[in-house]
Short mmCIF file of C-alpha atoms in Angstrom, two decimals:
data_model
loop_
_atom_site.label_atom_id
_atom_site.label_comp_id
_atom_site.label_asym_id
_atom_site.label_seq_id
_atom_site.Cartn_x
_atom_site.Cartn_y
_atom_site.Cartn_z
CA UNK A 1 86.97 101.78 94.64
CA UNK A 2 84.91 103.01 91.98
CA UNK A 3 87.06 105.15 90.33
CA UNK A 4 85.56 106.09 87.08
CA UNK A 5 82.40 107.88 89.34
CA UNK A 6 85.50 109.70 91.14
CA UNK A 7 87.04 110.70 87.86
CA UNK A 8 84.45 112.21 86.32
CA UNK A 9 84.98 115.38 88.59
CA UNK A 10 87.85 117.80 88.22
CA UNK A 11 91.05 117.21 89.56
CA UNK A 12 91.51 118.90 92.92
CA UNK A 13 93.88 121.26 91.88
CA UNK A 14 92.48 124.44 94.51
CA UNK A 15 92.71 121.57 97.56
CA UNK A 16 96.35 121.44 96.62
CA UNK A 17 97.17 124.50 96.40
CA UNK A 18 95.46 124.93 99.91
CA UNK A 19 97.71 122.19 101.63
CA UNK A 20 100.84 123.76 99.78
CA UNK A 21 100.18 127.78 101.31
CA UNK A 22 99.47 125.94 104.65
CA UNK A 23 102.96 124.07 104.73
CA UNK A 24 104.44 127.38 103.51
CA UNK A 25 103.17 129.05 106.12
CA UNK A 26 104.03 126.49 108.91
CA UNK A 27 107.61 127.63 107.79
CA UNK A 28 107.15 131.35 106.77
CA UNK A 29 104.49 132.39 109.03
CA UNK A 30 102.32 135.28 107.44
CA UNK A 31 103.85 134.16 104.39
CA UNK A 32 101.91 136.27 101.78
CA UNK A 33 101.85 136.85 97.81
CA UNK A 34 102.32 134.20 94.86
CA UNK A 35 103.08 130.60 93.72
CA UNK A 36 104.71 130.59 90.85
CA UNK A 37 105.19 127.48 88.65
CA UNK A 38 105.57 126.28 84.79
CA UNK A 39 104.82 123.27 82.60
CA UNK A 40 107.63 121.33 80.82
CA UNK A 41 108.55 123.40 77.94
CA UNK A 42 108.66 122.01 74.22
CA UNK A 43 111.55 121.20 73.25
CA UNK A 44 112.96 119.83 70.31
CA UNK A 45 115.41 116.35 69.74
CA UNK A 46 118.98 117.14 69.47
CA UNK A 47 119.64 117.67 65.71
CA UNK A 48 116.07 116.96 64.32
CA UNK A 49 112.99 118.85 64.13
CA UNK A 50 110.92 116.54 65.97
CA UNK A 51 109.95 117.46 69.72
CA UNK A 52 111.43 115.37 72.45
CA UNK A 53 108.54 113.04 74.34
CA UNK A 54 106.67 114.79 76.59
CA UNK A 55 106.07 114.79 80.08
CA UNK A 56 104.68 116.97 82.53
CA UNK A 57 106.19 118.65 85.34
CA UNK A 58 104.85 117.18 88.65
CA UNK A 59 105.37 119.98 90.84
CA UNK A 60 103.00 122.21 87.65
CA UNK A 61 100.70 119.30 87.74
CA UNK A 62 100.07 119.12 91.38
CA UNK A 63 98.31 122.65 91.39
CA UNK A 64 96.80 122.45 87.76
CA UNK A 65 95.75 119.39 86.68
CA UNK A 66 96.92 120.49 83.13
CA UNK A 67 98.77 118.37 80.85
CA UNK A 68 99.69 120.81 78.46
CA UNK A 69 103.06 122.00 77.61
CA UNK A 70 104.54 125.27 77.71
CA UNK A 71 101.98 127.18 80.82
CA UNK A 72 102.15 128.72 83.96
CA UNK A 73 100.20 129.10 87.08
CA UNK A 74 100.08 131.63 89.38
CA UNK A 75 98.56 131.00 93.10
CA UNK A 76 97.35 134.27 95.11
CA UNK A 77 98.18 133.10 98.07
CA UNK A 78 96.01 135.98 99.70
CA UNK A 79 92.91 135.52 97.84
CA UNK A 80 93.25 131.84 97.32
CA UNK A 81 92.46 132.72 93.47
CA UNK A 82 94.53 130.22 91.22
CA UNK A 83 95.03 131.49 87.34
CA UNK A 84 96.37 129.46 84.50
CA UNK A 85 98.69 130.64 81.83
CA UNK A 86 98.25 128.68 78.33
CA UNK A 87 100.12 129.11 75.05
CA UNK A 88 98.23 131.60 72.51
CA UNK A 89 96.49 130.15 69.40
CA UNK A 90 99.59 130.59 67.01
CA UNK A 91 97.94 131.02 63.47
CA UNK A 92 101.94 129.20 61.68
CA UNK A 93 101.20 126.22 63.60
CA UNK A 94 97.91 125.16 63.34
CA UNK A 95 98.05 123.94 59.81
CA UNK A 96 100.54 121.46 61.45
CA UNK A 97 98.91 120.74 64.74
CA UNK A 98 95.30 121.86 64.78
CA UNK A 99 93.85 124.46 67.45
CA UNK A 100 94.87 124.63 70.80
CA UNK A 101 92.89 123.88 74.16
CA UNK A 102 91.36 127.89 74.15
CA UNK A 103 90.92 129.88 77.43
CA UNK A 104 87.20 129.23 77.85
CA UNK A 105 88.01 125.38 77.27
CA UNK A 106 90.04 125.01 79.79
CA UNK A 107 88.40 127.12 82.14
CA UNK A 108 85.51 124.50 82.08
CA UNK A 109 88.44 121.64 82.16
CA UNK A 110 90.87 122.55 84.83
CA UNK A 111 90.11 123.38 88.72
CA UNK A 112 91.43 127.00 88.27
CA UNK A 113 89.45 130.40 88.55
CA UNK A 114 90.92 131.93 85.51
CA UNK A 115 92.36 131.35 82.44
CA UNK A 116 94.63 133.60 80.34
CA UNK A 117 97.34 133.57 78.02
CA UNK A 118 101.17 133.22 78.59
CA UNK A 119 101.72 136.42 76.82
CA UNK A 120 99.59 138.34 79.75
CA UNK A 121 101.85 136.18 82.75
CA UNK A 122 104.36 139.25 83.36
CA UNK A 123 101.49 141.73 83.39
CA UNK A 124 99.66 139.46 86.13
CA UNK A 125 102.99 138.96 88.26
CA UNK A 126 103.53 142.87 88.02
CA UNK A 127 99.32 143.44 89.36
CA UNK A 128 99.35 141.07 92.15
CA UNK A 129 103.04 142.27 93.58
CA UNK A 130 101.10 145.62 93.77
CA UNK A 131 98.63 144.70 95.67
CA UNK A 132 99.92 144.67 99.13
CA UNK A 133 103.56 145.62 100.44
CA UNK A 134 106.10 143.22 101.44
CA UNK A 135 104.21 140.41 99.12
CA UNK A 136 106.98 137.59 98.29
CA UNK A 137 106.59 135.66 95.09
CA UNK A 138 108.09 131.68 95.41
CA UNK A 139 109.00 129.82 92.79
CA UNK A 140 111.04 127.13 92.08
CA UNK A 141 114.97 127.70 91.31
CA UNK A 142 116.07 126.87 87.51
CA UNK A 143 111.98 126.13 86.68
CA UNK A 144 111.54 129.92 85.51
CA UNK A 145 111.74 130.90 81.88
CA UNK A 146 114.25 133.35 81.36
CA UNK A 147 111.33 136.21 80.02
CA UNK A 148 109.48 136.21 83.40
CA UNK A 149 109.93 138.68 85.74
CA UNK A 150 109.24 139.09 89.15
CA UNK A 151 109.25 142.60 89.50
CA UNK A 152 107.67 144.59 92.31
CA UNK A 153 107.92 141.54 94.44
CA UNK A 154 109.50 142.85 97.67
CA UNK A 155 111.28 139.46 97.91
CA UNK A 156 112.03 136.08 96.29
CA UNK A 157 112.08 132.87 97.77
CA UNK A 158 113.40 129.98 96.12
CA UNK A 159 113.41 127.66 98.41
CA UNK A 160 110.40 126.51 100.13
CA UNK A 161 107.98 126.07 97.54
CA UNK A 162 109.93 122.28 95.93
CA UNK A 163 109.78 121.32 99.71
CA UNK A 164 106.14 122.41 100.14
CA UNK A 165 105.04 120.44 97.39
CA UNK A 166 107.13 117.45 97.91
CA UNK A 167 105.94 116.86 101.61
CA UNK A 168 102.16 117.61 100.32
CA UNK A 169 101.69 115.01 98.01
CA UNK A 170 102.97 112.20 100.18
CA UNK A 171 99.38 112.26 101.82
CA UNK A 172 97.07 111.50 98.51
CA UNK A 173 93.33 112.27 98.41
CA UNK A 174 90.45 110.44 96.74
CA UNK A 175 90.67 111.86 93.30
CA UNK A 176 94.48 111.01 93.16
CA UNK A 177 93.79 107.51 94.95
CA UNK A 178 91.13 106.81 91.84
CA UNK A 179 93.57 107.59 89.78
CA UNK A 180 96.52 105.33 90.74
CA UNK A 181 93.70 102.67 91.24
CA UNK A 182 92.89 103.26 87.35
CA UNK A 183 96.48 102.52 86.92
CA UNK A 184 96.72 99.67 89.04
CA UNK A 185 93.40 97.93 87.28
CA UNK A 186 95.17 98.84 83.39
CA UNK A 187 98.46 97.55 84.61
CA UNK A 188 97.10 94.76 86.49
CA UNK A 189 95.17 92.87 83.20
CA UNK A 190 98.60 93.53 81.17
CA UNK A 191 99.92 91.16 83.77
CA UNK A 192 97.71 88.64 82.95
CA UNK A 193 97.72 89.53 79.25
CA UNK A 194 101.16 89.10 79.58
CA UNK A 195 101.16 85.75 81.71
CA UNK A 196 98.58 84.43 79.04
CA UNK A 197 100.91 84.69 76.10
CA UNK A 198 104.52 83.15 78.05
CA UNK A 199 104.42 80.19 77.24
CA UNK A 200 104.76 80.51 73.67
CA UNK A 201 106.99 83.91 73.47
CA UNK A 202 110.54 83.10 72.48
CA UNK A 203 111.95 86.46 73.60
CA UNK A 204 111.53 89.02 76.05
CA UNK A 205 110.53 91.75 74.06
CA UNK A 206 107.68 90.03 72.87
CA UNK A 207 106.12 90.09 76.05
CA UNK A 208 106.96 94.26 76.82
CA UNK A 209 104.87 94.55 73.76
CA UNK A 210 102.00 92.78 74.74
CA UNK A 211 102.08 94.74 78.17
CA UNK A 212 102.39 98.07 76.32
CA UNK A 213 99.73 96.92 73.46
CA UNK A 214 97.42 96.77 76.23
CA UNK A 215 98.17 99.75 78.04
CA UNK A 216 97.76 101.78 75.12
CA UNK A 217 94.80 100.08 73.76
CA UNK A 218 93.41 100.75 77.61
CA UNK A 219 93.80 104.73 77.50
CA UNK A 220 97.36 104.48 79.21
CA UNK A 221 99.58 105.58 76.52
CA UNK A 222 102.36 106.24 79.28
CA UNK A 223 104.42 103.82 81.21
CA UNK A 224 105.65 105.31 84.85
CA UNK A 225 109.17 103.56 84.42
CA UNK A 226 110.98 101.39 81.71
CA UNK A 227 109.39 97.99 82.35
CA UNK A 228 111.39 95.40 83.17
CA UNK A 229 110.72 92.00 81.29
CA UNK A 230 113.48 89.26 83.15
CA UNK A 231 113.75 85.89 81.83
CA UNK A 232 115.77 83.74 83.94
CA UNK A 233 119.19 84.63 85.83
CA UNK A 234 118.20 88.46 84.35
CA UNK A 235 115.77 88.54 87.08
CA UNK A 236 118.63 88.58 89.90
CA UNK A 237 119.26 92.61 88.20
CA UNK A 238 117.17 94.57 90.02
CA UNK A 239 116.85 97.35 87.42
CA UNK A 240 117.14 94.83 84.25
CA UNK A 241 116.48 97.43 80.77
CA UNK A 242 117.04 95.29 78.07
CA UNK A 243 113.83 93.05 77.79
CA UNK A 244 115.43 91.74 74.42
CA UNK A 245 116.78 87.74 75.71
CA UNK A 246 116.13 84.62 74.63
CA UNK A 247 113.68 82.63 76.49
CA UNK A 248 114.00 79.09 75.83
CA UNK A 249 115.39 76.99 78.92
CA UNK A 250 114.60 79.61 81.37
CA UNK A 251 112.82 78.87 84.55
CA UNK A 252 110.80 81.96 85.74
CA UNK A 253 109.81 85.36 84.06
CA UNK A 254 110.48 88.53 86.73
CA UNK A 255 107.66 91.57 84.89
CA UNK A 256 107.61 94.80 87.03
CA UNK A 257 105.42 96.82 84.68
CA UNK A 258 102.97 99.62 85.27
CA UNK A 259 101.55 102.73 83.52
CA UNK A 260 100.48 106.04 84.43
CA UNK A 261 97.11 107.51 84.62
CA UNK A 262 97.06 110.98 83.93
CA UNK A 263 100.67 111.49 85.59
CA UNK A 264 99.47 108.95 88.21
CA UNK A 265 101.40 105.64 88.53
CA UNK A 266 101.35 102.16 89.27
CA UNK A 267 104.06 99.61 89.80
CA UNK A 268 103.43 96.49 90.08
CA UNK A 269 106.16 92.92 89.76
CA UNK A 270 105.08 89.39 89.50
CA UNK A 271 107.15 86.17 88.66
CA UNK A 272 106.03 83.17 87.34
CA UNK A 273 107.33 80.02 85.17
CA UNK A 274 107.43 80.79 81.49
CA UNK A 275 106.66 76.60 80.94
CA UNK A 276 103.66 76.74 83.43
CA UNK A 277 105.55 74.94 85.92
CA UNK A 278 107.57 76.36 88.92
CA UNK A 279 110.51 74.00 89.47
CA UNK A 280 110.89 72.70 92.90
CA UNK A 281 113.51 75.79 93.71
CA UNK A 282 111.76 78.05 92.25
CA UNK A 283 108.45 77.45 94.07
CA UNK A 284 110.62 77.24 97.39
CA UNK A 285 111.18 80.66 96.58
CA UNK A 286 108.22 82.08 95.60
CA UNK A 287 106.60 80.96 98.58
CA UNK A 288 109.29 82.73 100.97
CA UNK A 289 108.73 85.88 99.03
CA UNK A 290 105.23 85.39 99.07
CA UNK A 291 105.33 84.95 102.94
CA UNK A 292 107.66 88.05 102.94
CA UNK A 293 105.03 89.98 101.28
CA UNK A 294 101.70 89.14 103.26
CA UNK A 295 102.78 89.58 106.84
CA UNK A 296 104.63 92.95 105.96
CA UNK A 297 101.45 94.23 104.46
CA UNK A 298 99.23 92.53 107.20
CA UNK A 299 101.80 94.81 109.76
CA UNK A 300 100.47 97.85 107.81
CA UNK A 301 99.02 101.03 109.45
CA UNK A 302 98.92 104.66 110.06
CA UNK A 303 101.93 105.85 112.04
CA UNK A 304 104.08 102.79 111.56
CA UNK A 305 107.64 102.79 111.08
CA UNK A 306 108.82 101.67 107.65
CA UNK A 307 112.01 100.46 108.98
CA UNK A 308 110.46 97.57 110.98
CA UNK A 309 108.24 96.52 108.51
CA UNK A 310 111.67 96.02 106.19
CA UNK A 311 113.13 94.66 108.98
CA UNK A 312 110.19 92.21 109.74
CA UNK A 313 110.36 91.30 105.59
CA UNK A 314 114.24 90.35 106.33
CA UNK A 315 113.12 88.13 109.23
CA UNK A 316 110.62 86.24 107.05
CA UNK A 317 113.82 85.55 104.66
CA UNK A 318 116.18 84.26 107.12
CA UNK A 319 113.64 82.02 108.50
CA UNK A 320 112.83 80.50 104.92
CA UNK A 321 116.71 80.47 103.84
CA UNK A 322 117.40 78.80 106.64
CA UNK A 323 114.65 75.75 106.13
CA UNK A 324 116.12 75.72 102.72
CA UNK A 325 119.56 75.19 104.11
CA UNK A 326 120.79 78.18 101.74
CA UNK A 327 121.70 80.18 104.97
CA UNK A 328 122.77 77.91 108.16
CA UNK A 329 123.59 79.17 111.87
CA UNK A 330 121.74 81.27 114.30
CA UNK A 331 119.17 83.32 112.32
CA UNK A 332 119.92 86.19 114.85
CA UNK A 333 123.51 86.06 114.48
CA UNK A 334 122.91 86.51 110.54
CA UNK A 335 120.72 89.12 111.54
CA UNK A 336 122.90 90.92 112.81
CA UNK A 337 125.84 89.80 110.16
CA UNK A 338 123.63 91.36 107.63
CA UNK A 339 124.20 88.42 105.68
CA UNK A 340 120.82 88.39 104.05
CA UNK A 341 121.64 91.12 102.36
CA UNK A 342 123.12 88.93 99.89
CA UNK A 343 119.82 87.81 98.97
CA UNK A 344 117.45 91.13 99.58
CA UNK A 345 119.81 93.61 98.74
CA UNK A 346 117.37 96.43 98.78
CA UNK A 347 114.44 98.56 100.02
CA UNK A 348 111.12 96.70 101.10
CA UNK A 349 109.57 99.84 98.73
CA UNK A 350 108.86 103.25 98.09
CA UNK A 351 106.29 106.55 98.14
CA UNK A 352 104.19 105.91 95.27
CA UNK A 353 102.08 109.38 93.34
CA UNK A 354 103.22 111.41 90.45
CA UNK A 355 106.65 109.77 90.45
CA UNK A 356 107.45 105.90 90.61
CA UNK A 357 110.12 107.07 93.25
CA UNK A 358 107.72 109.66 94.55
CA UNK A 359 108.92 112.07 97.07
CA UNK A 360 108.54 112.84 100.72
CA UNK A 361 110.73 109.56 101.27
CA UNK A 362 113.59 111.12 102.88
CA UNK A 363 116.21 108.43 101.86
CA UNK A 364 119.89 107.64 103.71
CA UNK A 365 121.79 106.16 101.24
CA UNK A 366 124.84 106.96 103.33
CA UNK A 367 123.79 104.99 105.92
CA UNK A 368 126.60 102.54 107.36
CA UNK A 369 123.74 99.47 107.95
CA UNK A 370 123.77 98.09 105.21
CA UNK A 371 120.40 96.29 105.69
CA UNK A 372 118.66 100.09 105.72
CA UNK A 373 120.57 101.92 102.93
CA UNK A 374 118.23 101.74 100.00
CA UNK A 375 115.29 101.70 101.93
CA UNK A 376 113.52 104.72 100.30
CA UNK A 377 111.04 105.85 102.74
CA UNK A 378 112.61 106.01 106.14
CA UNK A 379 110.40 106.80 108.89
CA UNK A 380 106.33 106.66 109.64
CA UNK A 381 103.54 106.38 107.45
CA UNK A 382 101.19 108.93 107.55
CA UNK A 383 96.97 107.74 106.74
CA UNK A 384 96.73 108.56 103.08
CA UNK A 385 99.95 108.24 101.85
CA UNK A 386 100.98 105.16 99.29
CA UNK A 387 103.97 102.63 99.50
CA UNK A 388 105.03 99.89 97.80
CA UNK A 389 105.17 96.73 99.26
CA UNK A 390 108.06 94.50 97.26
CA UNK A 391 110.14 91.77 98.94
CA UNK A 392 112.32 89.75 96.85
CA UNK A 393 114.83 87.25 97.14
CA UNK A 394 117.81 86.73 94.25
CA UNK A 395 120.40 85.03 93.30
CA UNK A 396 123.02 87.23 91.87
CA UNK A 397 126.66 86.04 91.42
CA UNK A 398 128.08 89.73 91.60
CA UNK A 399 126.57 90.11 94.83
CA UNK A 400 126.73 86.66 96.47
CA UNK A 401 130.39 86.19 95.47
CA UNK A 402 132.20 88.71 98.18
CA UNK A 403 129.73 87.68 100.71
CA UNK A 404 131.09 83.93 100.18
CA UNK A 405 134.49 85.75 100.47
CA UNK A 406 133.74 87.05 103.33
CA UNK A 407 134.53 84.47 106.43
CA UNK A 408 132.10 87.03 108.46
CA UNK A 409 129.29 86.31 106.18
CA UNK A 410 130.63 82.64 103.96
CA UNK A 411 130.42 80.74 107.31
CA UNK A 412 126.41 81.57 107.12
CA UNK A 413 125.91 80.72 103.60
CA UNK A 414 125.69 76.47 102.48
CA UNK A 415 127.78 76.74 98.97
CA UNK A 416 126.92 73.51 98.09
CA UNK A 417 122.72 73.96 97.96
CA UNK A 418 122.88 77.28 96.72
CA UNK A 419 124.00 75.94 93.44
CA UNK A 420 120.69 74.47 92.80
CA UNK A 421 119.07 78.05 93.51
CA UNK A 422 121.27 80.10 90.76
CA UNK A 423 118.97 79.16 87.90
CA UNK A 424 116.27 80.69 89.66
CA UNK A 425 117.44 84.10 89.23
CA UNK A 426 115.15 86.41 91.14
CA UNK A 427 111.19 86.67 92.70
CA UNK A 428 109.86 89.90 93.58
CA UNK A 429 106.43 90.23 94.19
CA UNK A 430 105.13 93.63 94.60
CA UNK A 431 101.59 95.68 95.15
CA UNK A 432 100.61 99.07 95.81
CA UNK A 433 99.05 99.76 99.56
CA UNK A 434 97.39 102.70 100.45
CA UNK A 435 97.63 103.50 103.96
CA UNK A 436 94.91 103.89 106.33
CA UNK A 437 93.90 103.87 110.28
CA UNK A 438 92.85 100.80 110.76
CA UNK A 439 95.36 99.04 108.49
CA UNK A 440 95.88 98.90 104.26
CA UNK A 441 94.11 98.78 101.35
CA UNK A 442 95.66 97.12 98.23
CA UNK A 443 94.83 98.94 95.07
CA UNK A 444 96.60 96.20 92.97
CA UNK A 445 94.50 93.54 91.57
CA UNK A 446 97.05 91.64 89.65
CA UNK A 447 97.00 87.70 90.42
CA UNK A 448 100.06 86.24 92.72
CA UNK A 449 99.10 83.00 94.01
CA UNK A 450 101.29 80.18 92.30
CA UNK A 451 98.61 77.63 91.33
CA UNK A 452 96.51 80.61 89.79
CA UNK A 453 99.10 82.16 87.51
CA UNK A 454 100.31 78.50 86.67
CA UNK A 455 96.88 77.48 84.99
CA UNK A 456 96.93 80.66 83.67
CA UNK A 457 100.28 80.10 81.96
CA UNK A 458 99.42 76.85 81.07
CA UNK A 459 96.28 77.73 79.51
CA UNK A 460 98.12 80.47 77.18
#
């Protein structure tokens, strides 16, 4: 994809607004009057005069574009006209922080059809409420500032609007694909940045800086999640924060890392050995997971059902368990035991966008199967949408140990070779796939086959 041609255009922020007044309406036919939405507000650390870090608000973003703090936008849904709302030039502050983005700037920046100031946002509600009876502003509950009004409005809705937007951006178009494939090509070099400096680190946070030196130094100041940097038996946590171990004696590094692009992310994982070298185990591994993760995104396409695909990835682990001799038995018997759970205790992946987690997933964490309850998408994919693809296999002694406990599970599970495996910790290999017709198309570029990544460790 060439993405930087794509980029140089405008963010479709009018197309988005489109899609959002057409779900709307598929639930409130004749639905007519305004979207109302703001920014993040500035707002200050607790007990310091410094502003907290800033980031957007994704539902704001969606039908702006713009990355600047404390605005509004207001959708006509009858005239399709969308105007933005930016903070007035505030003559105290610019000694401090320089002039603000003016109205005719971002006019020319943003995909909107007018710009104004927040001070003029009551004054606008108040117009377009007057301009046809029975008009119904919707907005977004606890995401109003408590000196806007939505007076004349004949009603208020509060609760379509989150929905609307949420269901939207599951499907992505071009502009948003270019930009998570900007975020997948930054991410996918700290990777390798990151894979050519292992062998010599000696803890784990030297390697989160090198992936964040390069992000930064690539235009990515912002990470979409806290990056997780696992050396060894830390790799078996699936959500590992502390990036701040020793390395020495440690098989494999786990590094599930990726920035943002313009509120767009990426999230990729690779494992590899820190010495240059998988051990025997550890390449046993790797090759299952591998295996896991080709055929699930070779059974990729419009309309499929997420649920098999996760289900296929668990098939793919049993199978390679089982030629191990870590699992032993009928592989459809531990099937249905849901004794590989032990090993792949969670979702195959996840809606990718705005948010790492993005939405439209519609999750059942209550689910009684265990083998489905963090799966995070449930259901088809639709062409255009993005999911994660990341199968992993761990070894995690506060999850194994009740399953060994457990006669109903224990009498699947060979004690005796699994203690060569514990060292290995964790792999997880993941990519980002968008979803198409005919099939998927990988936007992550970061290198996963074994011999590659060793010489590239090895040559660090």
């Amino acid at each position: 994809m060439d993405y930087d041609t794509i980029l140089q255009g405008k963010y479709p922020a009018k197309h988005h607004a489109k899609r959002v007044v057409e779900y709307i309406r598929s639930k409130v036919p004749n639905a007519s009057g305004a979207i109302y939405l703001e920014s993040r507000a500035t707002k200050l650390l607790e007990d310091n005069d410094e502003p907290e870090p800033f980031r957007q608000r994704r539902f704001f973003y969606y039908l702006t574009g713009c990355e600047l703090a404390d605005s509004y936008v207001v959708h006509d849904m009858d005239l399709a006209k969308t105007t933005l709302f930016i903070p007035p030039v505030d003559p105290e502050t610019v000694i401090w922080s320089g002039l603000p983005v003016s109205a005719e700037e971002a006019l020319q920046k943003y995909d909107v059809d007018e710009v104004k100031y927040t001070t003029e946002v009551n004054a606008e509600l108040v117009h377009l409420a007057g301009q046809k009876p029975k008009s119904t502003v919707f907005a977004i509950p606890h995401y109003v500032s408590e000196e806007v009004t939505f007076l004349g409005f004949d009603e208020k809705n509060f609760t379509i609007l989150k929905e609307a937007i949420e269901v939207t951006r599951v499907v992505k178009d071009d502009y948003e694909l270019a930009m998570m494939a900007k975020a997948n090509a930054i991410s996918s070099e700290g990777h390798q940045a990151v894979m050519e400096k292992v062998r010599h680190a000696k803890n784990e946070r030297e390697l989160e800086a090198v992936f964040l030196a390069h992000c930064i130094s690539a235009g990515a100041r912002h990470q979409a999640y806290h990056g997780i940097f696992a050396g060894g038996r830390a790799a078996s946590t699936l959500h590992y924060v502390h990036n701040n171990a020793p390395l020495g004696g440690k098989q494999l590094l786990l590094l599930d890392a990726g920035c943002e692009w313009n509120c767009y992310a990426s999230d990729i994982t690779r494992t590899f050995p820190i010495n240059g070298k998988f051990t025997p185990e550890a390449r046993a591994i790797y090759d299952i997971v591998l295996k896991m993760q080709l055929e699930c995104i070779a059974a990729l396409r419009a309309d499929v059902l997420w649920d098999e695909i996760h289900l296929l990835a668990h098939k793919i682990a049993i199978d390679g368990l089982l030629e191990l001799g870590i699992l032993k038995g009928d592989k459809e018997e531990i099937l249905a035991s849901r004794t590989s759970v032990a090993f792949f205790p969670h979702g195959l992946g996840h809606y990718l966008g705005m948010d790492t987690h993005d939405t439209g997933g519609n999750p059942n964490y209550a689910d009684e199967d265990t083998l489905f309850r963090y799966l995070r998408v449930r259901g088809r994919l639709p062409a255009g949408s993005v999911v994660t693809v990341e199968p992993g296999i761990y070894f995690c002694n506060f999850i194994i140990e009740p399953f060994l406990k457990d006669e109903k599970h224990a009498k699947f599970i060979d004690a005796e070779v699994l203690e060569k495996y514990w060292d290995v910790g964790g792999v997880r290999i993941e990519d980002n796939l968008v979803i198409t017709e005919a099939g998927a198309k990988n936007l992550t570029t970061a290198i996963k086959d074994p011999e590659h990544m060793e010489k590239i460790v090895s040559s660090g």
